[in-house]
Amino acid sequence: MRHSLSASHPSPAAALTGGVTGAMAPPPPAFPPEAPLGETLAAMAEARASAVLAVDADGRPIGILTEQDVARRIAFRLPPEAPLAAAMTAPVISCTEDAGLWRAVALLRAGHLRHLPVLDPDGRCCGMLHRSETLAAVSGRLLGHLDALAGDDVAVKRAQAGVATALLGEGVPARDLVGLVSGINVELHRRVLDRVLAAHAPPPLRFTLLVMGSAGRGESLLRPDQDNGLILEDYPDAEHDRVDAWFRAFAEDFNRRLEQAGFPLCPGGIMAMNPLWRKTLPQWRRQFEHWAMKRTGAALLFSDIAFDFRAAAGDPAPAEALRAHLGRVLGASPALLAAMAAQNQSLTVGLTLWGGFADNEPGPGTRTDFKLHGLMPLVAAARLMALRDGIAATGTLDRLAALAARGTLSAREAADLTEAFDLLLDTVLRQQLADHAAGLEPGNLVDTAPLPRAERAQLRDALKAVRSFSRGSFGSFTGQIW
């Protein structure tokens, strides 16, 4: 294997993909902006805090007073009875509690901040990130790349390759890098969503944003297209025209802004702007039931992508309810999984009959597509078995671990498949980064000829493990013997 970090070595990418809540300290003292400075400074000293917040009547931060402010603005200048508002910094730069740690690091560095309040969904402070403790989790070589992640959406999307390259050079496993890229992609979806909401009238009802496909699995590479949808709060039929008019304009704006940020539109139309992917929970339930009954064409294609869904923004409860309903649908209609397996049998691995690497490149080239003919058969087979066993996890490695825990897979087979997944992911990611560095569109075609003999042997073994697993998995649903 190419990566050098041991399983016990803490991965900087793994830390960055985690949320900010694990790194934050308790919230500091808070006061109304008219509170006397003498009172706020006394509370600051008593709490041994390095900052206090000024909050509005609803408890939302509107200013911050730090130790630096005390030295710069208060000492020998402002009397104790002066209001907090006279010395505080406003507005307050903050992040939300569902933000990735990468975002907090980027904000701290870009703003030269020592403190970053963390806000809950109601906009109130639920914790504080301190610069020294937060940056301690990040390697020095990575920090320069993280600076770009404080920019606008397009800059953040472009910076992903630099961050991944830096971490790969430090020996971070590809799975952690892809987890980081996926986490950044989901947070970009949330940022775009927030801006679109601010640009439109208030929504007529609540909704949950779903991401599907590779985003739903947390396995996005450098240039994923969009696979998203909305679960709408239920509403009376008489309100349809009003509700649909708002969501039609909103979803169109959302998908177009995602495209501008670097997420291509889905060629198959699997996006919230398509009414098929914008439904109430009862309508989604009926849609899944319809696919289970139909089991042909688009129904199977949509099932492969949609069944990896997870909530990316909004209340996660509707997505959890839909996941539970999917389990009931599949339990009552096992023929759907059999039909999906029959369709997935076309996913072959990139080996020839004689054990060489397949030529998947159009024209004179002989490169092999290790995503389509390596990762995808493994992803599809793990998905089918997890859905059959009622496993809620959507990530491929999480599914393999759950299948092993249930005894569906042996510990040895799960370990071999995990190693195969890691190697194939590493191979594809390195190719995409090389393409990006060369000014090309990131792709999945890999030239195996220059690779050392040992690496080519590892890739063959990985593909053989995937072939054995995928054939066995698909055959267990279709009854076809290979």
Short mmCIF file of C-alpha atoms in Angstrom, two decimals, residues 2-482:
data_model
loop_
_atom_site.label_atom_id
_atom_site.label_comp_id
_atom_site.label_asym_id
_atom_site.label_seq_id
_atom_site.Cartn_x
_atom_site.Cartn_y
_atom_site.Cartn_z
CA ARG A 2 1.24 3.53 -0.74
CA HIS A 3 0.21 5.34 2.43
CA SER A 4 2.54 5.27 5.40
CA LEU A 5 0.42 6.21 8.41
CA SER A 6 -0.30 3.36 10.76
CA ALA A 7 -3.84 2.65 11.90
CA SER A 8 -3.01 4.15 15.31
CA HIS A 9 -1.47 7.34 13.88
CA PRO A 10 -3.86 10.29 14.16
CA SER A 11 -4.78 11.55 10.71
CA PRO A 12 -4.96 15.33 10.22
CA ALA A 13 -7.58 14.79 7.53
CA ALA A 14 -9.70 12.70 9.86
CA ALA A 15 -9.55 15.49 12.45
CA LEU A 16 -10.52 18.12 9.89
CA THR A 17 -13.53 16.15 8.68
CA GLY A 18 -14.87 16.04 12.22
CA GLY A 19 -17.24 18.68 13.51
CA VAL A 20 -16.19 21.70 15.54
CA THR A 21 -18.07 20.55 18.63
CA GLY A 22 -15.30 18.14 19.61
CA ALA A 23 -12.74 20.95 19.64
CA MET A 24 -14.70 23.77 21.24
CA ALA A 25 -14.57 25.08 24.80
CA PRO A 26 -17.68 26.10 26.77
CA PRO A 27 -19.29 29.40 25.75
CA PRO A 28 -17.87 32.53 27.42
CA PRO A 29 -19.86 34.92 29.61
CA ALA A 30 -22.47 36.94 27.72
CA PHE A 31 -23.98 40.36 28.40
CA PRO A 32 -26.27 42.86 26.70
CA PRO A 33 -24.33 45.54 24.80
CA GLU A 34 -25.33 48.22 27.31
CA ALA A 35 -23.77 46.33 30.25
CA PRO A 36 -21.04 48.36 32.05
CA LEU A 37 -17.49 47.44 31.15
CA GLY A 38 -16.59 47.11 34.82
CA GLU A 39 -19.17 44.36 35.24
CA THR A 40 -18.15 42.48 32.08
CA LEU A 41 -14.43 42.64 32.89
CA ALA A 42 -15.05 41.35 36.41
CA ALA A 43 -17.04 38.43 35.01
CA MET A 44 -14.32 37.80 32.45
CA ALA A 45 -11.68 37.60 35.18
CA GLU A 46 -13.82 35.44 37.47
CA ALA A 47 -14.52 32.94 34.66
CA ARG A 48 -10.85 33.05 33.60
CA ALA A 49 -12.16 33.65 30.11
CA SER A 50 -10.22 35.35 27.33
CA ALA A 51 -13.36 36.85 25.80
CA VAL A 52 -16.97 37.83 26.52
CA LEU A 53 -19.87 38.15 24.10
CA ALA A 54 -22.41 40.89 23.65
CA VAL A 55 -25.79 39.37 22.81
CA ASP A 56 -29.15 40.71 21.68
CA ALA A 57 -32.47 40.17 23.43
CA ASP A 58 -32.72 36.68 21.93
CA GLY A 59 -29.26 35.67 23.15
CA ARG A 60 -27.60 35.89 19.70
CA PRO A 61 -24.04 37.28 19.57
CA ILE A 62 -23.72 40.76 18.12
CA GLY A 63 -20.23 41.63 19.37
CA ILE A 64 -17.18 40.21 21.10
CA LEU A 65 -14.71 41.67 23.62
CA THR A 66 -11.33 39.92 23.88
CA GLU A 67 -8.22 40.37 25.99
CA GLN A 68 -6.64 42.19 23.07
CA ASP A 69 -9.56 44.62 23.01
CA VAL A 70 -9.09 45.24 26.72
CA ALA A 71 -5.45 46.18 26.20
CA ARG A 72 -6.05 48.19 23.04
CA ARG A 73 -9.34 49.98 23.69
CA ILE A 74 -10.11 50.04 27.39
CA ALA A 75 -6.94 50.50 29.44
CA PHE A 76 -6.57 54.17 30.44
CA ARG A 77 -9.26 55.20 27.95
CA LEU A 78 -12.73 54.01 28.91
CA PRO A 79 -14.27 54.30 32.38
CA PRO A 80 -15.82 51.26 34.13
CA GLU A 81 -19.32 52.59 33.55
CA ALA A 82 -18.84 52.76 29.75
CA PRO A 83 -21.03 50.25 27.90
CA LEU A 84 -19.71 47.02 26.47
CA ALA A 85 -20.77 48.30 23.04
CA ALA A 86 -18.10 51.01 23.23
CA ALA A 87 -15.24 48.50 23.24
CA MET A 88 -16.56 45.36 21.53
CA THR A 89 -15.76 44.21 17.98
CA ALA A 90 -18.80 43.87 15.75
CA PRO A 91 -20.08 42.06 13.82
CA VAL A 92 -18.95 38.71 15.18
CA ILE A 93 -17.30 36.18 12.85
CA SER A 94 -18.62 32.77 13.81
CA CYS A 95 -19.32 29.29 12.52
CA THR A 96 -22.20 26.88 13.00
CA GLU A 97 -22.01 23.77 15.15
CA ASP A 98 -22.43 21.50 12.10
CA ALA A 99 -19.41 23.03 10.34
CA GLY A 100 -16.34 20.94 9.63
CA LEU A 101 -13.22 21.77 11.61
CA TRP A 102 -11.52 22.68 8.33
CA ARG A 103 -13.91 25.61 7.99
CA ALA A 104 -13.13 26.88 11.49
CA VAL A 105 -9.38 26.67 10.87
CA ALA A 106 -9.77 28.59 7.62
CA LEU A 107 -11.83 31.33 9.30
CA LEU A 108 -9.42 31.68 12.23
CA ARG A 109 -6.45 32.14 9.91
CA ALA A 110 -8.14 34.33 7.32
CA GLY A 111 -9.47 36.73 9.96
CA HIS A 112 -6.37 36.56 12.19
CA LEU A 113 -8.79 35.60 14.95
CA ARG A 114 -8.03 34.26 18.40
CA HIS A 115 -11.63 33.29 19.17
CA LEU A 116 -14.41 31.86 17.02
CA PRO A 117 -17.89 31.49 18.57
CA VAL A 118 -19.83 28.38 17.55
CA LEU A 119 -23.55 28.92 17.03
CA ASP A 120 -26.43 26.49 17.43
CA PRO A 121 -29.34 26.34 14.93
CA ASP A 122 -31.06 29.23 16.76
CA GLY A 123 -28.01 31.46 16.36
CA ARG A 124 -26.97 31.33 20.02
CA CYS A 125 -23.43 30.59 21.15
CA CYS A 126 -22.97 26.98 22.25
CA GLY A 127 -19.18 26.97 22.49
CA MET A 128 -15.95 28.78 21.64
CA LEU A 129 -13.01 27.74 19.49
CA HIS A 130 -9.62 29.11 20.55
CA ARG A 131 -6.95 29.63 17.92
CA SER A 132 -4.02 27.85 19.57
CA GLU A 133 -5.93 24.70 20.49
CA THR A 134 -7.71 24.49 17.15
CA LEU A 135 -4.60 24.99 15.00
CA ALA A 136 -2.67 22.46 17.06
CA ALA A 137 -4.63 19.68 15.35
CA VAL A 138 -3.36 20.71 11.91
CA SER A 139 0.06 20.14 10.40
CA GLY A 140 2.07 23.19 9.39
CA ARG A 141 2.36 22.18 5.74
CA LEU A 142 -1.43 21.93 5.47
CA LEU A 143 -2.23 25.35 6.94
CA GLY A 144 -1.28 27.27 3.80
CA HIS A 145 -3.72 25.24 1.74
CA LEU A 146 -6.46 25.69 4.32
CA ASP A 147 -6.22 29.46 3.90
CA ALA A 148 -7.91 29.11 0.50
CA LEU A 149 -10.81 27.35 2.18
CA ALA A 150 -11.89 30.65 3.74
CA GLY A 151 -12.73 32.11 0.32
CA ASP A 152 -15.87 32.00 -1.74
CA ASP A 153 -17.43 28.76 -2.94
CA VAL A 154 -15.47 28.59 -6.19
CA ALA A 155 -12.17 29.20 -4.37
CA VAL A 156 -12.99 26.53 -1.80
CA LYS A 157 -13.81 23.99 -4.51
CA ARG A 158 -10.56 24.76 -6.31
CA ALA A 159 -8.56 24.50 -3.09
CA GLN A 160 -9.64 20.91 -2.49
CA ALA A 161 -7.00 19.51 -4.82
CA GLY A 162 -4.21 21.44 -3.09
CA VAL A 163 -5.32 20.27 0.33
CA ALA A 164 -5.59 16.67 -0.85
CA THR A 165 -2.16 16.82 -2.50
CA ALA A 166 -0.56 18.22 0.66
CA LEU A 167 -2.12 15.55 2.85
CA LEU A 168 -1.30 12.77 0.41
CA GLY A 169 2.32 13.89 0.54
CA GLU A 170 2.21 13.50 4.32
CA GLY A 171 1.08 9.90 3.97
CA VAL A 172 -2.58 10.41 4.88
CA PRO A 173 -4.77 7.51 3.63
CA ALA A 174 -6.93 8.22 0.60
CA ARG A 175 -10.08 7.29 2.54
CA ASP A 176 -9.46 10.20 4.94
CA LEU A 177 -8.75 12.58 2.07
CA VAL A 178 -11.95 11.57 0.30
CA GLY A 179 -13.80 11.99 3.58
CA LEU A 180 -12.42 15.52 3.84
CA VAL A 181 -13.32 16.34 0.22
CA SER A 182 -16.82 14.96 0.78
CA GLY A 183 -17.22 16.95 3.98
CA ILE A 184 -16.17 20.15 2.21
CA ASN A 185 -18.61 19.39 -0.61
CA VAL A 186 -21.53 18.93 1.79
CA GLU A 187 -20.66 22.12 3.65
CA LEU A 188 -20.54 23.98 0.34
CA HIS A 189 -24.06 22.69 -0.31
CA ARG A 190 -25.11 24.17 3.05
CA ARG A 191 -23.44 27.49 2.34
CA VAL A 192 -25.11 27.77 -1.06
CA LEU A 193 -28.41 26.76 0.52
CA ASP A 194 -28.14 29.52 3.13
CA ARG A 195 -27.44 32.15 0.49
CA VAL A 196 -30.31 31.02 -1.71
CA LEU A 197 -32.66 31.13 1.27
CA ALA A 198 -31.52 34.67 2.05
CA ALA A 199 -32.24 35.70 -1.55
CA HIS A 200 -35.83 34.39 -1.55
CA ALA A 201 -38.95 35.02 0.48
CA PRO A 202 -39.25 32.77 3.56
CA PRO A 203 -40.10 29.19 2.58
CA PRO A 204 -43.77 28.26 2.88
CA LEU A 205 -42.88 25.14 4.87
CA ARG A 206 -39.93 23.26 6.32
CA PHE A 207 -37.76 20.95 4.22
CA THR A 208 -34.74 18.64 4.41
CA LEU A 209 -31.93 18.69 1.85
CA LEU A 210 -30.84 15.22 0.72
CA VAL A 211 -27.56 14.33 -0.95
CA MET A 212 -27.33 11.03 -2.80
CA GLY A 213 -24.83 8.96 -4.78
CA SER A 214 -21.18 9.48 -3.82
CA ALA A 215 -22.06 12.49 -1.64
CA GLY A 216 -24.54 10.37 0.30
CA ARG A 217 -21.84 7.74 0.83
CA GLY A 218 -19.22 10.33 1.82
CA GLU A 219 -17.06 9.13 -1.09
CA SER A 220 -16.95 12.15 -3.39
CA LEU A 221 -13.83 12.61 -5.50
CA LEU A 222 -12.63 15.89 -7.00
CA ARG A 223 -15.39 16.69 -9.50
CA PRO A 224 -18.69 15.02 -8.56
CA ASP A 225 -21.84 16.12 -10.30
CA GLN A 226 -24.96 16.96 -8.35
CA ASP A 227 -27.23 14.29 -6.86
CA ASN A 228 -29.65 16.00 -4.49
CA GLY A 229 -33.30 16.29 -3.56
CA LEU A 230 -35.70 17.73 -1.01
CA ILE A 231 -38.11 16.19 1.48
CA LEU A 232 -40.86 18.75 1.98
CA GLU A 233 -43.07 19.07 5.02
CA ASP A 234 -46.52 17.66 4.21
CA TYR A 235 -49.15 20.20 3.14
CA PRO A 236 -52.78 20.19 1.89
CA ASP A 237 -53.36 19.60 -1.82
CA ALA A 238 -55.09 22.96 -2.07
CA GLU A 239 -51.76 24.64 -1.26
CA HIS A 240 -49.83 22.89 -4.03
CA ASP A 241 -49.65 25.75 -6.55
CA ARG A 242 -48.37 28.21 -3.95
CA VAL A 243 -45.89 25.79 -2.39
CA ASP A 244 -44.61 24.42 -5.68
CA ALA A 245 -44.12 27.88 -7.16
CA TRP A 246 -41.79 28.83 -4.29
CA PHE A 247 -39.82 25.58 -4.32
CA ARG A 248 -39.55 25.52 -8.11
CA ALA A 249 -37.81 28.91 -8.16
CA PHE A 250 -35.78 28.11 -5.06
CA ALA A 251 -34.52 24.74 -6.33
CA GLU A 252 -33.61 26.15 -9.75
CA ASP A 253 -31.55 28.87 -8.05
CA PHE A 254 -29.96 26.35 -5.69
CA ASN A 255 -28.85 23.94 -8.41
CA ARG A 256 -27.57 26.74 -10.65
CA ARG A 257 -25.51 28.25 -7.83
CA LEU A 258 -24.05 24.84 -7.04
CA GLU A 259 -23.08 24.60 -10.70
CA GLN A 260 -21.34 27.98 -10.46
CA ALA A 261 -19.50 26.76 -7.36
CA GLY A 262 -18.03 23.82 -9.30
CA PHE A 263 -20.64 21.03 -9.07
CA PRO A 264 -21.78 20.11 -12.61
CA LEU A 265 -25.47 19.56 -13.18
CA CYS A 266 -26.46 15.90 -13.04
CA PRO A 267 -26.86 14.57 -16.61
CA GLY A 268 -29.69 12.34 -15.39
CA GLY A 269 -31.56 15.22 -13.78
CA ILE A 270 -31.22 13.90 -10.21
CA MET A 271 -31.51 17.33 -8.65
CA ALA A 272 -33.98 19.29 -6.53
CA MET A 273 -34.95 21.43 -9.53
CA ASN A 274 -36.57 18.30 -11.02
CA PRO A 275 -40.00 17.74 -9.37
CA LEU A 276 -39.27 14.00 -9.25
CA TRP A 277 -36.67 14.73 -6.58
CA ARG A 278 -38.71 17.30 -4.64
CA LYS A 279 -41.48 15.63 -2.63
CA THR A 280 -43.20 15.35 0.72
CA LEU A 281 -42.34 12.36 2.89
CA PRO A 282 -45.56 10.48 1.91
CA GLN A 283 -44.76 11.11 -1.76
CA TRP A 284 -41.21 9.83 -1.33
CA ARG A 285 -42.58 6.71 0.33
CA ARG A 286 -44.93 6.10 -2.60
CA GLN A 287 -42.06 6.74 -5.03
CA PHE A 288 -39.97 4.00 -3.43
CA GLU A 289 -42.96 1.66 -3.51
CA HIS A 290 -43.46 2.45 -7.20
CA TRP A 291 -39.84 1.64 -8.01
CA ALA A 292 -40.17 -1.64 -6.12
CA MET A 293 -43.19 -2.53 -8.21
CA LYS A 294 -41.82 -1.32 -11.56
CA ARG A 295 -38.23 -2.70 -11.34
CA THR A 296 -37.14 -1.69 -14.84
CA GLY A 297 -35.18 1.03 -16.62
CA ALA A 298 -35.04 4.35 -14.82
CA ALA A 299 -36.47 2.86 -11.62
CA LEU A 300 -33.36 0.70 -11.20
CA LEU A 301 -30.97 3.49 -12.14
CA PHE A 302 -32.63 5.87 -9.70
CA SER A 303 -32.65 3.25 -6.95
CA ASP A 304 -28.87 2.74 -7.24
CA ILE A 305 -28.31 6.45 -6.67
CA ALA A 306 -31.18 7.43 -4.40
CA PHE A 307 -30.81 4.61 -1.87
CA ASP A 308 -27.50 6.11 -0.71
CA PHE A 309 -29.32 9.23 0.48
CA ARG A 310 -28.64 11.10 3.69
CA ALA A 311 -29.69 14.44 5.14
CA ALA A 312 -27.28 17.32 4.45
CA ALA A 313 -29.30 20.22 5.88
CA GLY A 314 -32.54 20.73 7.75
CA ASP A 315 -34.25 18.34 10.14
CA PRO A 316 -32.72 14.84 9.71
CA ALA A 317 -35.85 13.13 11.10
CA PRO A 318 -37.68 12.91 7.71
CA ALA A 319 -34.61 11.27 6.15
CA GLU A 320 -34.44 8.79 9.01
CA ALA A 321 -38.15 8.02 8.58
CA LEU A 322 -37.62 7.51 4.85
CA ARG A 323 -34.70 5.16 5.53
CA ALA A 324 -36.90 3.10 7.84
CA HIS A 325 -39.64 2.98 5.19
CA LEU A 326 -37.13 1.85 2.56
CA GLY A 327 -36.27 -1.09 4.79
CA ARG A 328 -39.94 -2.05 4.94
CA VAL A 329 -40.33 -1.70 1.16
CA LEU A 330 -37.33 -3.92 0.46
CA GLY A 331 -38.47 -6.45 3.03
CA ALA A 332 -41.85 -6.70 1.30
CA SER A 333 -40.41 -6.54 -2.24
CA PRO A 334 -37.11 -8.45 -2.38
CA ALA A 335 -37.52 -8.63 -6.16
CA LEU A 336 -36.31 -5.02 -6.36
CA LEU A 337 -32.89 -5.97 -4.99
CA ALA A 338 -32.75 -8.91 -7.37
CA ALA A 339 -33.50 -6.60 -10.30
CA MET A 340 -30.86 -4.14 -9.12
CA ALA A 341 -28.36 -6.99 -8.84
CA ALA A 342 -29.16 -8.18 -12.36
CA GLN A 343 -28.49 -4.69 -13.67
CA ASN A 344 -25.29 -4.37 -11.64
CA GLN A 345 -23.90 -7.55 -13.16
CA SER A 346 -22.72 -5.37 -16.04
CA LEU A 347 -20.20 -3.81 -13.63
CA THR A 348 -17.09 -5.83 -14.42
CA VAL A 349 -13.60 -5.37 -12.99
CA GLY A 350 -10.68 -4.06 -15.04
CA LEU A 351 -8.96 -7.38 -15.72
CA THR A 352 -8.74 -9.34 -18.96
CA LEU A 353 -9.39 -13.05 -19.23
CA TRP A 354 -5.64 -13.62 -18.98
CA GLY A 355 -5.19 -11.50 -15.88
CA GLY A 356 -3.89 -8.32 -17.49
CA PHE A 357 -5.39 -4.87 -17.02
CA ALA A 358 -8.32 -4.05 -19.28
CA ASP A 359 -8.11 -1.31 -21.92
CA ASN A 360 -10.94 1.10 -21.11
CA GLU A 361 -9.57 4.10 -22.99
CA PRO A 362 -11.15 5.12 -26.29
CA GLY A 363 -8.69 5.46 -29.16
CA PRO A 364 -5.06 4.34 -29.10
CA GLY A 365 -4.55 4.53 -25.31
CA THR A 366 -4.63 1.50 -23.02
CA ARG A 367 -5.51 2.96 -19.64
CA THR A 368 -7.85 1.29 -17.15
CA ASP A 369 -10.87 2.91 -15.48
CA PHE A 370 -10.38 1.94 -11.84
CA LYS A 371 -13.52 3.75 -10.72
CA LEU A 372 -16.03 2.17 -13.10
CA HIS A 373 -14.24 -1.17 -13.22
CA GLY A 374 -12.92 -1.33 -9.66
CA LEU A 375 -14.65 0.81 -7.10
CA MET A 376 -18.18 0.70 -8.53
CA PRO A 377 -18.65 -3.11 -8.49
CA LEU A 378 -17.54 -3.12 -4.86
CA VAL A 379 -19.79 -0.16 -3.97
CA ALA A 380 -22.79 -1.74 -5.71
CA ALA A 381 -22.30 -5.17 -4.13
CA ALA A 382 -21.87 -3.72 -0.62
CA ARG A 383 -24.97 -1.56 -1.14
CA LEU A 384 -27.16 -4.51 -2.11
CA MET A 385 -26.07 -6.66 0.81
CA ALA A 386 -26.44 -3.77 3.29
CA LEU A 387 -29.93 -2.94 2.02
CA ARG A 388 -30.94 -6.59 2.30
CA ASP A 389 -29.65 -6.78 5.87
CA GLY A 390 -31.35 -3.54 6.92
CA ILE A 391 -28.06 -1.71 7.52
CA ALA A 392 -28.64 2.05 7.67
CA ALA A 393 -25.04 3.08 6.94
CA THR A 394 -24.40 4.44 3.47
CA GLY A 395 -20.59 4.53 3.32
CA THR A 396 -19.02 1.49 1.63
CA LEU A 397 -16.49 0.79 4.38
CA ASP A 398 -19.15 1.26 7.06
CA ARG A 399 -21.34 -1.21 5.20
CA LEU A 400 -18.55 -3.76 4.97
CA ALA A 401 -17.85 -3.41 8.70
CA ALA A 402 -21.54 -3.82 9.53
CA LEU A 403 -21.82 -6.87 7.28
CA ALA A 404 -18.85 -8.43 9.05
CA ALA A 405 -20.34 -7.62 12.46
CA ARG A 406 -23.52 -9.43 11.45
CA GLY A 407 -21.60 -12.44 10.18
CA THR A 408 -22.74 -11.91 6.58
CA LEU A 409 -19.07 -11.46 5.66
CA SER A 410 -16.15 -13.13 7.37
CA ALA A 411 -13.70 -10.86 9.12
CA ARG A 412 -11.04 -11.94 6.61
CA GLU A 413 -13.17 -11.11 3.57
CA ALA A 414 -14.18 -7.72 5.03
CA ALA A 415 -10.50 -6.92 5.70
CA ASP A 416 -9.49 -7.91 2.15
CA LEU A 417 -12.28 -5.83 0.63
CA THR A 418 -11.41 -2.86 2.84
CA GLU A 419 -7.81 -3.07 1.68
CA ALA A 420 -8.97 -3.34 -1.93
CA PHE A 421 -11.24 -0.31 -1.54
CA ASP A 422 -8.42 1.74 0.01
CA LEU A 423 -5.97 0.84 -2.77
CA LEU A 424 -8.42 1.51 -5.60
CA LEU A 425 -9.48 4.79 -4.02
CA ASP A 426 -5.84 5.79 -3.60
CA THR A 427 -5.13 4.94 -7.26
CA VAL A 428 -8.06 6.92 -8.61
CA LEU A 429 -7.44 9.91 -6.33
CA ARG A 430 -3.76 10.10 -7.33
CA GLN A 431 -4.77 10.03 -10.99
CA GLN A 432 -7.31 12.81 -10.48
CA LEU A 433 -4.73 14.96 -8.67
CA ALA A 434 -2.21 14.35 -11.45
CA ASP A 435 -4.82 15.34 -14.04
CA HIS A 436 -5.64 18.48 -12.05
CA ALA A 437 -1.95 19.43 -11.78
CA ALA A 438 -1.63 19.01 -15.55
CA GLY A 439 -4.58 21.31 -16.19
CA LEU A 440 -6.85 18.45 -17.27
CA GLU A 441 -10.32 17.44 -16.17
CA PRO A 442 -9.90 14.98 -13.25
CA GLY A 443 -10.56 11.50 -14.61
CA ASN A 444 -10.46 7.85 -13.65
CA LEU A 445 -8.27 6.34 -16.40
CA VAL A 446 -4.96 5.10 -15.00
CA ASP A 447 -1.88 4.03 -16.96
CA THR A 448 -0.62 0.98 -15.09
CA ALA A 449 2.49 0.45 -17.24
CA PRO A 450 4.75 2.90 -15.32
CA LEU A 451 3.75 1.50 -11.94
CA PRO A 452 6.25 -0.69 -10.08
CA ARG A 453 5.65 -4.41 -10.44
CA ALA A 454 4.63 -4.75 -6.79
CA GLU A 455 1.94 -2.09 -7.14
CA ARG A 456 0.55 -3.70 -10.29
CA ALA A 457 0.39 -7.00 -8.41
CA GLN A 458 -1.47 -5.32 -5.53
CA LEU A 459 -3.97 -3.82 -7.97
CA ARG A 460 -4.57 -7.20 -9.62
CA ASP A 461 -5.17 -8.78 -6.20
CA ALA A 462 -7.56 -5.96 -5.30
CA LEU A 463 -9.55 -6.39 -8.51
CA LYS A 464 -9.69 -10.15 -8.02
CA ALA A 465 -11.09 -9.67 -4.51
CA VAL A 466 -13.70 -7.23 -5.84
CA ARG A 467 -14.60 -9.59 -8.69
CA SER A 468 -15.11 -12.53 -6.36
CA PHE A 469 -17.19 -10.48 -3.92
CA SER A 470 -19.33 -8.70 -6.51
CA ARG A 471 -20.06 -11.88 -8.48
CA GLY A 472 -21.01 -13.70 -5.31
CA SER A 473 -23.14 -10.82 -4.11
CA PHE A 474 -24.99 -10.30 -7.38
CA GLY A 475 -25.45 -14.04 -7.81
CA SER A 476 -26.96 -14.39 -4.33
CA PHE A 477 -29.81 -12.14 -5.50
CA THR A 478 -30.23 -13.35 -9.08
CA GLY A 479 -29.47 -17.04 -8.62
CA GLN A 480 -27.04 -16.84 -11.54
CA ILE A 481 -23.98 -19.06 -11.21
CA TRP A 482 -20.77 -17.70 -12.67
#
